[in-house]
Amino acid sequence: MFQSDEPRDSIEGEVFYPMKQVTKNATVQEYERLYQESLRDPQTFWGERAGELDWFRKWDQVLDESNPPFYKWFVGGKTNIVYNALDRHLKTFRKNKLALIWEGEPGDTRTYSYFSLNREVCKFSNVLRSMGVKKGDIVTIYLPRIPEQVIAMLACAKIGAPHSVVYGGFSVEALAERIEDAQSRVLITADGGWLRGKTVELKNIADEALARQPTIESCIVVKRTGQDIYMEPGRDYWYHDLMSLPISTNSCQTEAMDAEDPLFVLYTSGTTGRPKGVVHTHGGYMVYTYTTFKYVFDIKDEDRWWCAADPGWITGHSYIVYAPLLNGATSFLYEGAPNHPYPNRWWRMIENYGVTILYTAPTAIRGLMRFGDAWANRHDLSSLRLLGSVGEPINPEAWKWYFNVIGRGNCPIMDTWWQTETGGFMISPLPITPLKPGSATRPFFGIDVDVINEEGAPVAAGEEGYLVVNKPWPGMLRTVYRDPDRYVQQYWTKFPGRYQTGDSARKDKDGYMWIIGRMDDVIKVSGYRLGTAEVESALVSHQAVAEAAAIGVPHELKGNAIHAYVILRNNVTGSDRLAEELRNHVAHEIGPIARPETVTFVDTLPKTRSGKIMRRLLRARALGQPEGDVSTLED
Ligand code: WT7
């Protein structure tokens, strides 16, 4: 078990103290004083951090608060995140250091040094430019977890074209509505990808989405699986053909961007309606991801970092692509399923590649834990020095398994709380932080969080309340793409002047934060974020359905599972077969992750007098819990 080398002040509950072997080389050696200092003067703190990176022109002002909540960071500064992620390393020993080690599910591998990754990015930037992509055009990327996904993102950023990455596990409607909102003219996809020994039909899904959203003029297709696909003349081009054209030279000028220019749009589920396009920038996002990664995962040149997320989610954007490259680190990327062909796949790769830090989600840990300890025990995992968790609260049982069986009792777990909107870690331990299983511990430097009640007053220690952030930070979203009102409404209106996270939390006597979960209609399924509204609109798009409601119900492995309640149209009768058809319909429209666990046919749905579905009541009934205040119920 985790042991302390030195006596410490006692804190409440079950605590794991970091060992000297972990803390002695940690970049940050003290928390409390530095944290207080960073809160007193965040601008100095962030200005110093920004100074560690390269700028074409230095900023005039660290933070412009003149028009809240439209905050601006590093105003007047000019940079490009790709200049700091690639170009600047080419002048150092890192030129020949590995940037990316990749393994495909079938077992094929590829590696890229900073030099060769930069070369591929330059070539692809030239391809994009030759197709008429200009600064400010949003390019949609829909790829499996292959190196081209990283290359495509960086190539867009390099030429100032914001990317909109759509997770490869999403399906037709999810892709179509994202293309439509971004008004993309170029789509980058693949014939398919590998998952559990089968191919995912990415190009077929894309073709169906393009039939719904014809804004796409050019579609670039990476050959991954070699499966048969349709290529539309004049619209579809093979990536490898374009990359071998004479215009695809090895060098390409990195565009100088304003610090506040958008780097990407990433769609995420909200309380109501369609997914929101969260906008992040070249300047603030760069400084924030660079700093949080450096301090929390204490990254060193000899590390081999593995973030087992998908680049298509914020975790991958920030901590597979940008933060590791900004820090000159070596990242490992794996295409497929954790248990393919056997449940030791991950442990074998950690041993094979000498991975030193593993960052994953509780749902993955629980899924692998289910297969027992023997699969992990047959591998030498002694290269590991730190572990990480993200996406949902980690239950103490999974924490302990991760700590003892995977970390062999030697690796502290960095439980990082953050969101698509926050850009990077907000509440997280550092390697020196005493840990409490299930708590994300303390806020990061410069991050001022509170747990408050309905009136905005802080609640007492140990009490549950709304988790809010009191001050802006460089990695914060800047707006919702094409919908600034929604940005204000969603995040800054309920508690004026404060960022509303949508989560509930408790702060204990020692100032440790315990995240409880979403307070809104966002459901976290296996760590993936979905909105009840999206699932409902997918259900209603089926001809048999008149009305639908979706709720999240606790699930042992997934964290939450989706339960759907459906009112059928007049002439339709419910059956097991129809229920199955509806579950598949949702999977076809949004993606397999959104497939409801159950579909129940009902005659009515509980609604408020203003016609809103009372999902809280459905949830209470599903769980057999008290129904609470039902005074607003229609009848
Ligand atoms: C929501 C954000 C940003 C990383 C991936 C998820 C939940 C995230 C934790 C954690 C408890 C967590 C919250 C949050 N969440 N990390 N360490 N402990 N809950 O990003 O898809 O935008 O989801 O994930 O509920 O609001 P996302």
XYZ file of N, CA and C in Angstrom, residues 8 37 41 45 68 77 97 109 132 144 147 155 262 300 304 312 330 354 361 376 391 402 420 482 519 562:
78
model
N 3.044 13.409 8.436
C 2.346 14.564 7.852
C 1.229 15.009 8.779
N -0.989 32.164 -3.964
C -0.331 33.202 -4.754
C -0.976 33.333 -6.138
N -2.993 36.697 -7.705
C -2.563 37.405 -8.906
C -2.470 36.454 -10.103
N 0.722 34.917 -12.740
C 0.946 33.479 -12.883
C 0.838 33.048 -14.348
N -17.392 41.150 -19.910
C -17.724 39.805 -19.428
C -19.074 39.333 -19.966
N -1.313 39.401 -28.522
C -0.264 38.412 -28.776
C -0.507 37.681 -30.084
N 13.414 13.056 -31.493
C 12.721 12.327 -30.428
C 11.375 11.824 -30.976
N 2.115 -1.225 -36.576
C 2.604 -0.085 -35.792
C 3.244 0.962 -36.699
N -8.097 24.955 -51.390
C -8.790 26.220 -51.170
C -9.169 26.488 -49.724
N -10.919 7.327 -37.694
C -10.640 6.420 -36.576
C -9.374 6.889 -35.844
N -2.845 7.774 -36.882
C -1.998 8.973 -36.875
C -2.544 10.105 -37.744
N -2.535 19.978 -39.085
C -2.433 20.651 -40.385
C -3.456 21.784 -40.480
N -9.850 31.441 -33.226
C -10.294 30.090 -32.870
C -9.339 29.014 -33.386
N 8.213 14.451 -18.189
C 9.663 14.551 -18.353
C 10.023 14.021 -19.740
N 6.960 8.081 -21.414
C 6.105 7.650 -22.523
C 4.675 7.717 -22.007
N -11.006 12.478 -30.767
C -12.268 13.111 -31.117
C -13.024 13.721 -29.940
N 6.588 12.224 -25.610
C 6.299 11.096 -26.495
C 4.957 10.504 -26.089
N 6.905 0.379 -22.831
C 7.467 1.037 -21.657
C 6.702 2.284 -21.266
N -10.295 6.346 -18.235
C -11.574 6.664 -17.585
C -12.000 5.533 -16.652
N -3.545 -8.748 -15.919
C -2.554 -7.687 -15.680
C -1.301 -8.273 -15.040
N -13.396 11.757 -16.527
C -14.655 11.532 -17.225
C -15.857 11.384 -16.326
N -7.153 -0.148 -9.615
C -6.239 0.590 -10.499
C -4.914 0.828 -9.772
N -15.274 19.702 -21.492
C -14.996 20.192 -22.837
C -14.806 21.715 -22.793
N -21.461 30.395 -33.330
C -22.647 30.989 -33.954
C -23.818 31.198 -32.989
N -26.078 17.976 -12.862
C -27.365 18.402 -12.311
C -28.335 18.711 -13.429
N -28.738 4.631 -20.524
C -29.892 5.391 -20.985
C -31.147 4.530 -20.956
